[in-house]
């Protein structure tokens, strides 16, 4: 029996882990070399609507432990996660530790395992924004440089790892988020409102922690030609309250969506405006253009094929992109895989 310990903590990781857990279950049912998985939840995201609903909807195996480390400074939170994950590795003795993406939970999981010399497998390896102001960029770089197995979503990330001297254990498997979209889209829950709308999300530190940027973005969204539905991340809600920002015009703020509701909104919307990494790809897979509220992206392929446009927090650029975005995407290639990344990961783990 091969023992895997999976470390997750933030919302996008639940979606990614769901795809791999499902592939693991299929592998075991087919009689492959048995693999057991224990999930450690760091507690980084703790609101019911940011965490538990994802486990329930996607039937992700319940975590064996929740370390309940939500909030705090980056150093304090990551340090507490490091100690917590280390404890779990020492008691559970896994053969491999599996981490996803670029959050503080990814960094803590990868570092704890590497220090105990347990092989680390990083899903979404090799992504770079080349902006070290982003906490996620630091997390990705460090996680990659202490990992042993690298699951890349596309060739670009494999090439990037090679540039940094990482050439062993690197596999282009496709993107597990694409697996999730293709598998769960039949369960998409459509929005109640029938009017045409733009789907927006906003939570990156670079946008929420800078009041000027936050205000500029929200004002531009309020001036959109169609209703803008913004399921609001708690971080952004806090930032708006702190800065006393109120919104109006086309902008309609709602509670965070479940994954199935998010898929329904993606299917129904005209286009997407976001600073999320995952949503940029999900929009593409579901045939929607995406305006990205950042100055750079890790998902550069989407910008190259003009499915995605970077506008930063510039109201002029945001407004200018509305017409561009409200057009259908040309015939699409499967840039990030065929929806079978999870299967490949499981085979490579054994
Ligand atoms: C984190 C990730 C980011 C990812 C995002 C997805 C890092 C550095 N960032 O950002 O890469 O795209 O998750 O959502 O790991 N909060 C709540 N309830 C929650 C979760 C958070 O109220 O369930 C509040 C807390 O006050 C917390 C703040 O939001 O301090 C920020 O949360 P944090 O986990 O630090 O970062 P995110 O902005 O969610």
mmCIF file of C-alpha atoms and ligand atoms in Angstrom:
data_model
loop_
_atom_site.group_PDB
_atom_site.id
_atom_site.type_symbol
_atom_site.label_atom_id
_atom_site.label_comp_id
_atom_site.label_asym_id
_atom_site.label_seq_id
_atom_site.Cartn_x
_atom_site.Cartn_y
_atom_site.Cartn_z
ATOM 1 C CA UNK A 1 0.000 0.000 0.000
ATOM 2 C CA UNK A 2 1.406 3.361 -1.055
ATOM 3 C CA UNK A 3 0.541 6.070 1.467
ATOM 4 C CA UNK A 4 -0.067 9.604 0.229
ATOM 5 C CA UNK A 5 -0.527 12.580 2.482
ATOM 6 C CA UNK A 6 -2.269 15.480 0.743
ATOM 7 C CA UNK A 7 -1.958 18.997 2.140
ATOM 8 C CA UNK A 8 -4.654 21.536 1.260
ATOM 9 C CA UNK A 9 -5.943 24.711 2.865
ATOM 10 C CA UNK A 10 -7.344 27.236 0.408
ATOM 11 C CA UNK A 11 -10.406 27.088 -1.821
ATOM 12 C CA UNK A 12 -8.758 26.405 -5.201
ATOM 13 C CA UNK A 13 -6.871 23.500 -3.677
ATOM 14 C CA UNK A 14 -10.082 21.734 -2.777
ATOM 15 C CA UNK A 15 -11.094 21.761 -6.450
ATOM 16 C CA UNK A 16 -7.697 20.487 -7.573
ATOM 17 C CA UNK A 17 -7.513 17.823 -4.854
ATOM 18 C CA UNK A 18 -11.022 16.654 -5.767
ATOM 19 C CA UNK A 19 -9.840 15.762 -9.274
ATOM 20 C CA UNK A 20 -6.898 13.723 -7.992
ATOM 21 C CA UNK A 21 -8.844 12.025 -5.161
ATOM 22 C CA UNK A 22 -11.406 10.919 -7.718
ATOM 23 C CA UNK A 23 -8.682 9.519 -9.973
ATOM 24 C CA UNK A 24 -7.201 7.709 -6.958
ATOM 25 C CA UNK A 25 -10.532 6.084 -6.186
ATOM 26 C CA UNK A 26 -10.863 4.931 -9.819
ATOM 27 C CA UNK A 27 -7.308 3.560 -9.749
ATOM 28 C CA UNK A 28 -7.997 1.586 -6.563
ATOM 29 C CA UNK A 29 -11.330 0.288 -7.862
ATOM 30 C CA UNK A 30 -9.622 -0.972 -11.013
ATOM 31 C CA UNK A 31 -7.219 -3.004 -8.914
ATOM 32 C CA UNK A 32 -4.033 -1.007 -9.478
ATOM 33 C CA UNK A 33 -1.340 -0.971 -6.778
ATOM 34 C CA UNK A 34 -3.428 0.204 -3.825
ATOM 35 C CA UNK A 35 -2.921 3.817 -2.789
ATOM 36 C CA UNK A 36 -4.281 5.316 0.412
ATOM 37 C CA UNK A 37 -4.750 9.051 0.818
ATOM 38 C CA UNK A 38 -4.969 11.076 3.990
ATOM 39 C CA UNK A 39 -5.898 14.740 3.629
ATOM 40 C CA UNK A 40 -4.513 17.359 6.004
ATOM 41 C CA UNK A 41 -6.448 20.659 5.930
ATOM 42 C CA UNK A 42 -4.353 23.534 7.245
ATOM 43 C CA UNK A 43 -7.474 25.596 7.978
ATOM 44 C CA UNK A 44 -6.243 28.527 5.871
ATOM 45 C CA UNK A 45 -9.780 28.934 4.528
ATOM 46 C CA UNK A 46 -12.257 28.268 7.283
ATOM 47 C CA UNK A 47 -15.617 29.832 6.378
ATOM 48 C CA UNK A 48 -18.248 27.216 5.594
ATOM 49 C CA UNK A 49 -18.761 28.744 2.144
ATOM 50 C CA UNK A 50 -15.033 28.798 1.393
ATOM 51 C CA UNK A 51 -14.254 25.269 2.544
ATOM 52 C CA UNK A 52 -16.781 22.669 3.755
ATOM 53 C CA UNK A 53 -19.235 23.134 0.863
ATOM 54 C CA UNK A 54 -16.455 22.158 -1.545
ATOM 55 C CA UNK A 55 -15.768 18.921 0.323
ATOM 56 C CA UNK A 56 -19.496 18.165 0.400
ATOM 57 C CA UNK A 57 -20.281 18.994 -3.235
ATOM 58 C CA UNK A 58 -17.311 17.264 -4.799
ATOM 59 C CA UNK A 59 -17.360 14.401 -2.295
ATOM 60 C CA UNK A 60 -13.743 14.936 -1.357
ATOM 61 C CA UNK A 61 -12.659 12.516 1.404
ATOM 62 C CA UNK A 62 -12.936 14.243 4.794
ATOM 63 C CA UNK A 63 -9.595 15.548 6.059
ATOM 64 C CA UNK A 64 -8.051 13.388 8.781
ATOM 65 C CA UNK A 65 -7.230 16.605 10.599
ATOM 66 C CA UNK A 66 -7.886 20.334 10.354
ATOM 67 C CA UNK A 67 -4.982 22.333 11.766
ATOM 68 C CA UNK A 68 -7.227 25.413 12.070
ATOM 69 C CA UNK A 69 -4.573 27.913 11.077
ATOM 70 C CA UNK A 70 -6.638 30.646 9.452
ATOM 71 C CA UNK A 71 -5.488 34.268 9.493
ATOM 72 C CA UNK A 72 -2.331 35.803 10.900
ATOM 73 C CA UNK A 73 0.643 37.237 9.063
ATOM 74 C CA UNK A 74 2.206 35.188 6.299
ATOM 75 C CA UNK A 75 5.178 34.231 8.443
ATOM 76 C CA UNK A 76 3.128 33.306 11.485
ATOM 77 C CA UNK A 77 0.538 31.348 9.506
ATOM 78 C CA UNK A 78 3.066 29.534 7.333
ATOM 79 C CA UNK A 79 5.227 28.746 10.373
ATOM 80 C CA UNK A 80 2.300 27.289 12.290
ATOM 81 C CA UNK A 81 1.316 25.219 9.243
ATOM 82 C CA UNK A 82 4.889 23.982 8.898
ATOM 83 C CA UNK A 83 4.916 22.740 12.492
ATOM 84 C CA UNK A 84 1.434 21.227 12.125
ATOM 85 C CA UNK A 85 2.142 19.390 8.870
ATOM 86 C CA UNK A 86 5.467 18.140 10.234
ATOM 87 C CA UNK A 87 3.647 16.610 13.209
ATOM 88 C CA UNK A 88 1.190 14.873 10.892
ATOM 89 C CA UNK A 89 3.960 13.500 8.672
ATOM 90 C CA UNK A 90 5.822 12.152 11.699
ATOM 91 C CA UNK A 91 2.777 10.340 13.046
ATOM 92 C CA UNK A 92 1.258 9.209 9.738
ATOM 93 C CA UNK A 93 4.497 8.289 7.948
ATOM 94 C CA UNK A 94 3.408 8.754 4.330
ATOM 95 C CA UNK A 95 5.485 7.600 1.345
ATOM 96 C CA UNK A 96 4.773 10.849 -0.524
ATOM 97 C CA UNK A 97 3.367 14.269 0.255
ATOM 98 C CA UNK A 98 1.163 15.879 -2.365
ATOM 99 C CA UNK A 99 0.816 19.670 -2.558
ATOM 100 C CA UNK A 100 -1.129 21.897 -4.926
ATOM 101 C CA UNK A 101 -0.578 25.300 -6.446
ATOM 102 C CA UNK A 102 0.958 28.284 -4.732
ATOM 103 C CA UNK A 103 -0.635 29.126 -1.408
ATOM 104 C CA UNK A 104 0.923 29.355 2.029
ATOM 105 C CA UNK A 105 -0.431 25.837 2.631
ATOM 106 C CA UNK A 106 1.513 24.602 -0.429
ATOM 107 C CA UNK A 107 4.722 26.109 0.869
ATOM 108 C CA UNK A 108 4.271 24.722 4.379
ATOM 109 C CA UNK A 109 3.398 21.236 3.114
ATOM 110 C CA UNK A 110 6.318 21.074 0.705
ATOM 111 C CA UNK A 111 8.856 22.379 3.201
ATOM 112 C CA UNK A 112 7.721 20.152 6.066
ATOM 113 C CA UNK A 113 7.972 17.052 3.870
ATOM 114 C CA UNK A 114 11.289 17.988 2.268
ATOM 115 C CA UNK A 115 12.883 18.541 5.693
ATOM 116 C CA UNK A 116 11.750 15.081 6.755
ATOM 117 C CA UNK A 117 13.000 13.672 3.441
ATOM 118 C CA UNK A 118 9.600 12.495 2.358
ATOM 119 C CA UNK A 119 9.316 12.895 -1.438
ATOM 120 C CA UNK A 120 7.168 15.877 -2.393
ATOM 121 C CA UNK A 121 4.932 15.873 -5.461
ATOM 122 C CA UNK A 122 3.873 19.348 -6.620
ATOM 123 C CA UNK A 123 0.759 19.649 -8.729
ATOM 124 C CA UNK A 124 0.837 22.837 -10.859
ATOM 125 C CA UNK A 125 4.622 22.937 -10.895
ATOM 126 C CA UNK A 126 6.643 25.386 -12.962
ATOM 127 C CA UNK A 127 4.167 28.256 -13.127
ATOM 128 C CA UNK A 128 5.682 31.709 -12.885
ATOM 129 C CA UNK A 129 4.341 35.250 -12.996
ATOM 130 C CA UNK A 130 7.851 36.729 -12.641
ATOM 131 C CA UNK A 131 6.440 39.120 -10.063
ATOM 132 C CA UNK A 132 8.041 38.503 -6.698
ATOM 133 C CA UNK A 133 5.758 41.055 -5.049
ATOM 134 C CA UNK A 134 3.112 38.308 -5.096
ATOM 135 C CA UNK A 135 3.210 35.955 -2.103
ATOM 136 C CA UNK A 136 2.116 33.201 -4.490
ATOM 137 C CA UNK A 137 5.258 33.628 -6.616
ATOM 138 C CA UNK A 138 7.520 33.078 -3.606
ATOM 139 C CA UNK A 139 5.451 30.042 -2.604
ATOM 140 C CA UNK A 140 5.686 28.490 -6.082
ATOM 141 C CA UNK A 141 9.405 29.008 -6.461
ATOM 142 C CA UNK A 142 10.257 27.585 -3.053
ATOM 143 C CA UNK A 143 7.794 24.691 -3.370
ATOM 144 C CA UNK A 144 9.269 23.716 -6.738
ATOM 145 C CA UNK A 145 12.820 23.859 -5.474
ATOM 146 C CA UNK A 146 12.155 21.438 -2.612
ATOM 147 C CA UNK A 147 9.937 19.056 -4.611
ATOM 148 C CA UNK A 148 10.858 15.726 -6.185
ATOM 149 C CA UNK A 149 8.015 15.098 -8.598
ATOM 150 C CA UNK A 150 6.647 17.894 -10.772
ATOM 151 C CA UNK A 151 3.250 17.783 -12.416
ATOM 152 C CA UNK A 152 3.146 20.565 -14.999
ATOM 153 C CA UNK A 153 -0.060 21.783 -16.636
ATOM 154 C CA UNK A 154 1.660 22.568 -19.960
ATOM 155 C CA UNK A 155 4.997 22.580 -21.821
ATOM 156 C CA UNK A 156 5.630 26.210 -20.814
ATOM 157 C CA UNK A 157 5.911 25.246 -17.158
ATOM 158 C CA UNK A 158 8.224 22.323 -17.979
ATOM 159 C CA UNK A 159 10.518 24.690 -19.892
ATOM 160 C CA UNK A 160 10.495 27.123 -16.985
ATOM 161 C CA UNK A 161 11.574 24.420 -14.553
ATOM 162 C CA UNK A 162 14.415 23.475 -16.908
ATOM 163 C CA UNK A 163 15.539 27.124 -16.930
ATOM 164 C CA UNK A 164 15.792 26.890 -13.150
ATOM 165 C CA UNK A 165 17.809 23.673 -13.390
ATOM 166 C CA UNK A 166 14.960 21.287 -12.600
ATOM 167 C CA UNK A 167 14.877 18.482 -15.153
ATOM 168 C CA UNK A 168 14.316 15.259 -13.215
ATOM 169 C CA UNK A 169 10.876 13.999 -12.278
ATOM 170 C CA UNK A 170 9.150 16.570 -14.478
ATOM 171 C CA UNK A 171 5.932 15.492 -16.219
ATOM 172 C CA UNK A 172 3.500 17.476 -18.354
ATOM 173 C CA UNK A 173 0.169 15.972 -17.306
ATOM 174 C CA UNK A 174 -2.321 18.747 -18.059
ATOM 175 C CA UNK A 175 -4.256 20.779 -15.559
ATOM 176 C CA UNK A 176 -6.309 19.160 -12.817
ATOM 177 C CA UNK A 177 -8.682 22.140 -12.769
ATOM 178 C CA UNK A 178 -9.633 21.263 -16.336
ATOM 179 C CA UNK A 179 -10.388 17.723 -15.136
ATOM 180 C CA UNK A 180 -12.707 19.212 -12.528
ATOM 181 C CA UNK A 181 -14.538 21.507 -14.963
ATOM 182 C CA UNK A 182 -15.085 18.740 -17.512
ATOM 183 C CA UNK A 183 -16.222 16.228 -14.922
ATOM 184 C CA UNK A 184 -18.490 18.445 -12.836
ATOM 185 C CA UNK A 185 -19.989 20.715 -15.498
ATOM 186 C CA UNK A 186 -23.013 18.431 -15.777
ATOM 187 C CA UNK A 187 -23.741 19.309 -12.145
ATOM 188 C CA UNK A 188 -23.510 23.066 -12.751
ATOM 189 C CA UNK A 189 -26.162 25.037 -10.878
ATOM 190 C CA UNK A 190 -27.414 27.901 -13.071
ATOM 191 C CA UNK A 191 -27.907 31.388 -11.636
ATOM 192 C CA UNK A 192 -31.426 32.423 -10.667
ATOM 193 C CA UNK A 193 -31.255 35.747 -12.529
ATOM 194 C CA UNK A 194 -31.937 35.480 -16.248
ATOM 195 C CA UNK A 195 -30.581 38.885 -17.343
ATOM 196 C CA UNK A 196 -27.239 38.908 -19.174
ATOM 197 C CA UNK A 197 -24.364 39.475 -16.809
ATOM 198 C CA UNK A 198 -20.601 39.625 -16.419
ATOM 199 C CA UNK A 199 -19.050 37.357 -13.783
ATOM 200 C CA UNK A 200 -16.326 38.968 -11.666
ATOM 201 C CA UNK A 201 -14.092 37.879 -8.791
ATOM 202 C CA UNK A 202 -11.522 39.906 -6.875
ATOM 203 C CA UNK A 203 -9.300 38.826 -4.011
ATOM 204 C CA UNK A 204 -5.562 39.135 -4.799
ATOM 205 C CA UNK A 205 -3.520 40.942 -2.184
ATOM 206 C CA UNK A 206 -2.107 43.298 -4.834
ATOM 207 C CA UNK A 207 -5.659 44.525 -5.521
ATOM 208 C CA UNK A 208 -7.268 44.329 -2.093
ATOM 209 C CA UNK A 209 -4.410 45.690 0.014
ATOM 210 C CA UNK A 210 -4.021 48.796 -2.133
ATOM 211 C CA UNK A 211 -7.071 50.981 -1.552
ATOM 212 C CA UNK A 212 -6.425 53.028 -4.685
ATOM 213 C CA UNK A 213 -6.370 49.918 -6.873
ATOM 214 C CA UNK A 214 -9.389 48.425 -5.130
ATOM 215 C CA UNK A 215 -11.444 51.577 -5.582
ATOM 216 C CA UNK A 216 -10.406 52.012 -9.206
ATOM 217 C CA UNK A 217 -11.383 48.438 -10.070
ATOM 218 C CA UNK A 218 -14.729 48.553 -8.265
ATOM 219 C CA UNK A 219 -15.584 51.885 -9.876
ATOM 220 C CA UNK A 220 -14.765 50.557 -13.348
ATOM 221 C CA UNK A 221 -16.882 47.455 -12.708
ATOM 222 C CA UNK A 222 -19.763 49.715 -11.672
ATOM 223 C CA UNK A 223 -19.541 51.374 -15.082
ATOM 224 C CA UNK A 224 -19.840 48.123 -17.051
ATOM 225 C CA UNK A 225 -22.450 47.965 -19.826
ATOM 226 C CA UNK A 226 -24.114 44.925 -18.230
ATOM 227 C CA UNK A 227 -24.821 43.804 -14.693
ATOM 228 C CA UNK A 228 -21.641 42.588 -12.986
ATOM 229 C CA UNK A 229 -22.091 39.787 -10.464
ATOM 230 C CA UNK A 230 -19.264 39.707 -7.935
ATOM 231 C CA UNK A 231 -19.226 36.798 -5.453
ATOM 232 C CA UNK A 232 -17.119 38.453 -2.814
ATOM 233 C CA UNK A 233 -14.122 36.828 -1.131
ATOM 234 C CA UNK A 234 -14.007 37.570 2.636
ATOM 235 C CA UNK A 235 -10.590 39.201 2.221
ATOM 236 C CA UNK A 236 -12.062 41.740 -0.206
ATOM 237 C CA UNK A 237 -15.116 42.341 1.960
ATOM 238 C CA UNK A 238 -12.833 43.136 4.902
ATOM 239 C CA UNK A 239 -10.682 45.448 2.775
ATOM 240 C CA UNK A 240 -13.737 47.331 1.512
ATOM 241 C CA UNK A 241 -15.110 47.744 5.018
ATOM 242 C CA UNK A 242 -11.762 48.957 6.314
ATOM 243 C CA UNK A 243 -11.454 51.541 3.542
ATOM 244 C CA UNK A 244 -15.141 52.521 3.725
ATOM 245 C CA UNK A 245 -15.704 51.707 0.030
ATOM 246 C CA UNK A 246 -19.279 51.417 -1.178
ATOM 247 C CA UNK A 247 -20.286 50.270 -4.632
ATOM 248 C CA UNK A 248 -23.042 51.055 -7.074
ATOM 249 C CA UNK A 249 -23.988 51.153 -10.731
ATOM 250 C CA UNK A 250 -23.826 47.825 -12.535
ATOM 251 C CA UNK A 251 -22.086 46.050 -9.680
ATOM 252 C CA UNK A 252 -23.958 43.472 -7.637
ATOM 253 C CA UNK A 253 -22.165 41.822 -4.735
ATOM 254 C CA UNK A 254 -23.167 38.337 -3.617
ATOM 255 C CA UNK A 255 -21.817 35.721 -1.193
ATOM 256 C CA UNK A 256 -19.033 33.353 -2.368
ATOM 257 C CA UNK A 257 -20.455 30.695 -4.702
ATOM 258 C CA UNK A 258 -20.169 26.951 -4.303
ATOM 259 C CA UNK A 259 -18.182 25.204 -7.027
ATOM 260 C CA UNK A 260 -21.262 23.944 -8.854
ATOM 261 C CA UNK A 261 -22.842 27.408 -8.702
ATOM 262 C CA UNK A 262 -19.611 28.919 -9.984
ATOM 263 C CA UNK A 263 -19.702 26.534 -12.949
ATOM 264 C CA UNK A 264 -23.324 27.541 -13.582
ATOM 265 C CA UNK A 265 -22.417 31.221 -13.489
ATOM 266 C CA UNK A 266 -19.475 30.611 -15.815
ATOM 267 C CA UNK A 267 -21.698 28.822 -18.313
ATOM 268 C CA UNK A 268 -24.333 31.563 -18.183
ATOM 269 C CA UNK A 269 -22.191 34.704 -18.113
ATOM 270 C CA UNK A 270 -21.170 36.784 -21.129
ATOM 271 C CA UNK A 271 -17.555 37.005 -19.999
ATOM 272 C CA UNK A 272 -15.334 36.982 -16.938
ATOM 273 C CA UNK A 273 -13.366 39.678 -15.097
ATOM 274 C CA UNK A 274 -11.043 38.346 -12.439
ATOM 275 C CA UNK A 275 -7.713 38.388 -10.656
ATOM 276 C CA UNK A 276 -7.959 34.669 -9.842
ATOM 277 C CA UNK A 277 -5.628 32.191 -11.483
ATOM 278 C CA UNK A 278 -8.096 29.334 -11.672
ATOM 279 C CA UNK A 279 -10.973 31.306 -13.101
ATOM 280 C CA UNK A 280 -8.881 32.387 -16.092
ATOM 281 C CA UNK A 281 -8.624 28.745 -17.175
ATOM 282 C CA UNK A 282 -12.150 27.791 -16.184
ATOM 283 C CA UNK A 283 -13.471 30.648 -18.331
ATOM 284 C CA UNK A 284 -11.434 29.400 -21.287
ATOM 285 C CA UNK A 285 -12.578 25.796 -20.933
ATOM 286 C CA UNK A 286 -16.189 26.963 -20.844
ATOM 287 C CA UNK A 287 -15.688 29.186 -23.890
ATOM 288 C CA UNK A 288 -15.652 32.625 -22.253
ATOM 289 C CA UNK A 289 -13.209 35.461 -22.689
ATOM 290 C CA UNK A 290 -11.479 36.766 -19.614
ATOM 291 C CA UNK A 291 -10.337 40.234 -18.580
ATOM 292 C CA UNK A 292 -7.624 39.779 -15.979
ATOM 293 C CA UNK A 293 -7.197 42.426 -13.282
ATOM 294 C CA UNK A 294 -3.465 41.894 -12.974
ATOM 295 C CA UNK A 295 -0.322 43.160 -14.656
ATOM 296 C CA UNK A 296 0.922 39.665 -15.487
ATOM 297 C CA UNK A 297 -0.351 36.103 -15.439
ATOM 298 C CA UNK A 298 1.103 32.635 -15.038
ATOM 299 C CA UNK A 299 -1.300 31.385 -17.704
ATOM 300 C CA UNK A 300 0.505 33.139 -20.547
ATOM 301 C CA UNK A 301 -0.821 30.815 -23.265
ATOM 302 C CA UNK A 302 -4.280 32.325 -22.831
ATOM 303 C CA UNK A 303 -2.986 35.842 -23.418
ATOM 304 C CA UNK A 304 -1.092 34.693 -26.516
ATOM 305 C CA UNK A 305 -4.199 33.212 -28.135
ATOM 306 C CA UNK A 306 -6.195 36.307 -27.110
ATOM 307 C CA UNK A 307 -8.602 34.475 -24.872
ATOM 308 C CA UNK A 308 -7.351 36.608 -21.996
ATOM 309 C CA UNK A 309 -6.396 40.268 -21.725
ATOM 310 C CA UNK A 310 -4.336 41.801 -18.910
ATOM 311 C CA UNK A 311 -5.630 45.184 -17.770
ATOM 312 C CA UNK A 312 -4.154 45.628 -14.294
ATOM 313 C CA UNK A 313 -6.260 48.015 -12.222
ATOM 314 C CA UNK A 314 -6.451 50.641 -14.962
ATOM 315 C CA UNK A 315 -10.067 51.832 -15.407
ATOM 316 C CA UNK A 316 -9.373 52.961 -18.996
ATOM 317 C CA UNK A 317 -8.037 49.541 -19.968
ATOM 318 C CA UNK A 318 -10.847 47.776 -18.101
ATOM 319 C CA UNK A 319 -13.534 49.786 -19.898
ATOM 320 C CA UNK A 320 -11.777 49.366 -23.252
ATOM 321 C CA UNK A 321 -11.794 45.580 -22.774
ATOM 322 C CA UNK A 322 -15.578 45.248 -22.288
ATOM 323 C CA UNK A 323 -16.366 45.166 -26.033
ATOM 324 C CA UNK A 324 -13.438 42.876 -26.774
ATOM 325 C CA UNK A 325 -14.544 40.427 -24.094
ATOM 326 C CA UNK A 326 -18.161 40.285 -25.212
ATOM 327 C CA UNK A 327 -17.348 38.153 -28.263
ATOM 328 C CA UNK A 328 -17.214 34.427 -28.610
ATOM 329 C CA UNK A 329 -13.903 32.639 -28.442
ATOM 330 C CA UNK A 330 -12.511 31.201 -31.653
ATOM 331 C CA UNK A 331 -12.196 27.421 -32.072
ATOM 332 C CA UNK A 332 -10.320 26.178 -29.039
ATOM 333 C CA UNK A 333 -7.397 23.845 -28.536
ATOM 334 C CA UNK A 334 -6.992 21.791 -25.384
ATOM 335 C CA UNK A 335 -4.157 23.963 -24.091
ATOM 336 C CA UNK A 336 -4.235 22.579 -20.572
ATOM 337 C CA UNK A 337 -4.960 18.960 -21.302
ATOM 338 C CA UNK A 338 -7.854 16.669 -21.976
ATOM 339 C CA UNK A 339 -9.340 16.344 -18.511
ATOM 340 C CA UNK A 340 -7.227 13.312 -17.577
ATOM 341 C CA UNK A 341 -4.429 15.020 -15.633
ATOM 342 C CA UNK A 342 -5.551 13.349 -12.389
ATOM 343 C CA UNK A 343 -5.250 9.880 -13.935
ATOM 344 C CA UNK A 344 -1.725 10.606 -15.146
ATOM 345 C CA UNK A 345 -0.719 11.967 -11.758
ATOM 346 C CA UNK A 346 -1.959 8.850 -9.997
ATOM 347 C CA UNK A 347 -0.071 6.554 -12.380
ATOM 348 C CA UNK A 348 3.110 8.593 -11.919
ATOM 349 C CA UNK A 349 2.778 8.512 -8.133
ATOM 350 C CA UNK A 350 2.871 4.717 -7.991
HETATM 351 C C1 LIG B 1 -5.279 32.574 -0.708
HETATM 352 C C2 LIG B 1 -4.005 32.304 -1.500
HETATM 353 C C3 LIG B 1 -4.235 32.655 -2.952
HETATM 354 C C4 LIG B 1 -5.459 31.972 -3.508
HETATM 355 C C5 LIG B 1 -6.649 32.309 -2.625
HETATM 356 C C6 LIG B 1 -7.919 31.646 -3.105
HETATM 357 C C7 LIG B 1 -1.904 32.592 -0.266
HETATM 358 C C8 LIG B 1 -0.731 33.460 -0.057
HETATM 359 N N1 LIG B 1 -2.885 33.095 -1.015
HETATM 360 O O1 LIG B 1 -5.514 33.987 -0.708
HETATM 361 O O2 LIG B 1 -3.109 32.241 -3.698
HETATM 362 O O3 LIG B 1 -5.703 32.424 -4.824
HETATM 363 O O4 LIG B 1 -6.363 31.892 -1.296
HETATM 364 O O5 LIG B 1 -9.015 32.105 -2.388
HETATM 365 O O6 LIG B 1 -1.930 31.488 0.225
HETATM 366 N N2 LIG B 1 -10.696 34.811 5.244
HETATM 367 C C9 LIG B 1 -11.929 34.588 5.795
HETATM 368 N N3 LIG B 1 -12.506 33.372 5.607
HETATM 369 C C10 LIG B 1 -11.913 32.374 4.925
HETATM 370 C C11 LIG B 1 -10.657 32.606 4.385
HETATM 371 C C12 LIG B 1 -10.046 33.822 4.533
HETATM 372 O O7 LIG B 1 -12.512 35.442 6.423
HETATM 373 O O8 LIG B 1 -12.515 31.289 4.799
HETATM 374 C C13 LIG B 1 -10.063 36.123 5.426
HETATM 375 C C14 LIG B 1 -9.176 36.130 6.650
HETATM 376 O O9 LIG B 1 -9.291 37.353 7.289
HETATM 377 C C15 LIG B 1 -7.797 36.027 6.058
HETATM 378 C C16 LIG B 1 -7.977 36.795 4.742
HETATM 379 O O10 LIG B 1 -9.304 36.479 4.326
HETATM 380 O O11 LIG B 1 -6.834 36.574 6.887
HETATM 381 C C17 LIG B 1 -7.016 36.376 3.668
HETATM 382 O O12 LIG B 1 -7.000 34.990 3.536
HETATM 383 P P1 LIG B 1 -5.670 34.223 3.119
HETATM 384 O O13 LIG B 1 -5.904 32.781 3.228
HETATM 385 O O14 LIG B 1 -4.490 34.815 3.791
HETATM 386 O O15 LIG B 1 -5.471 34.627 1.615
HETATM 387 P P2 LIG B 1 -6.458 34.670 0.399
HETATM 388 O O16 LIG B 1 -6.641 36.079 0.038
HETATM 389 O O17 LIG B 1 -7.670 33.839 0.587
#
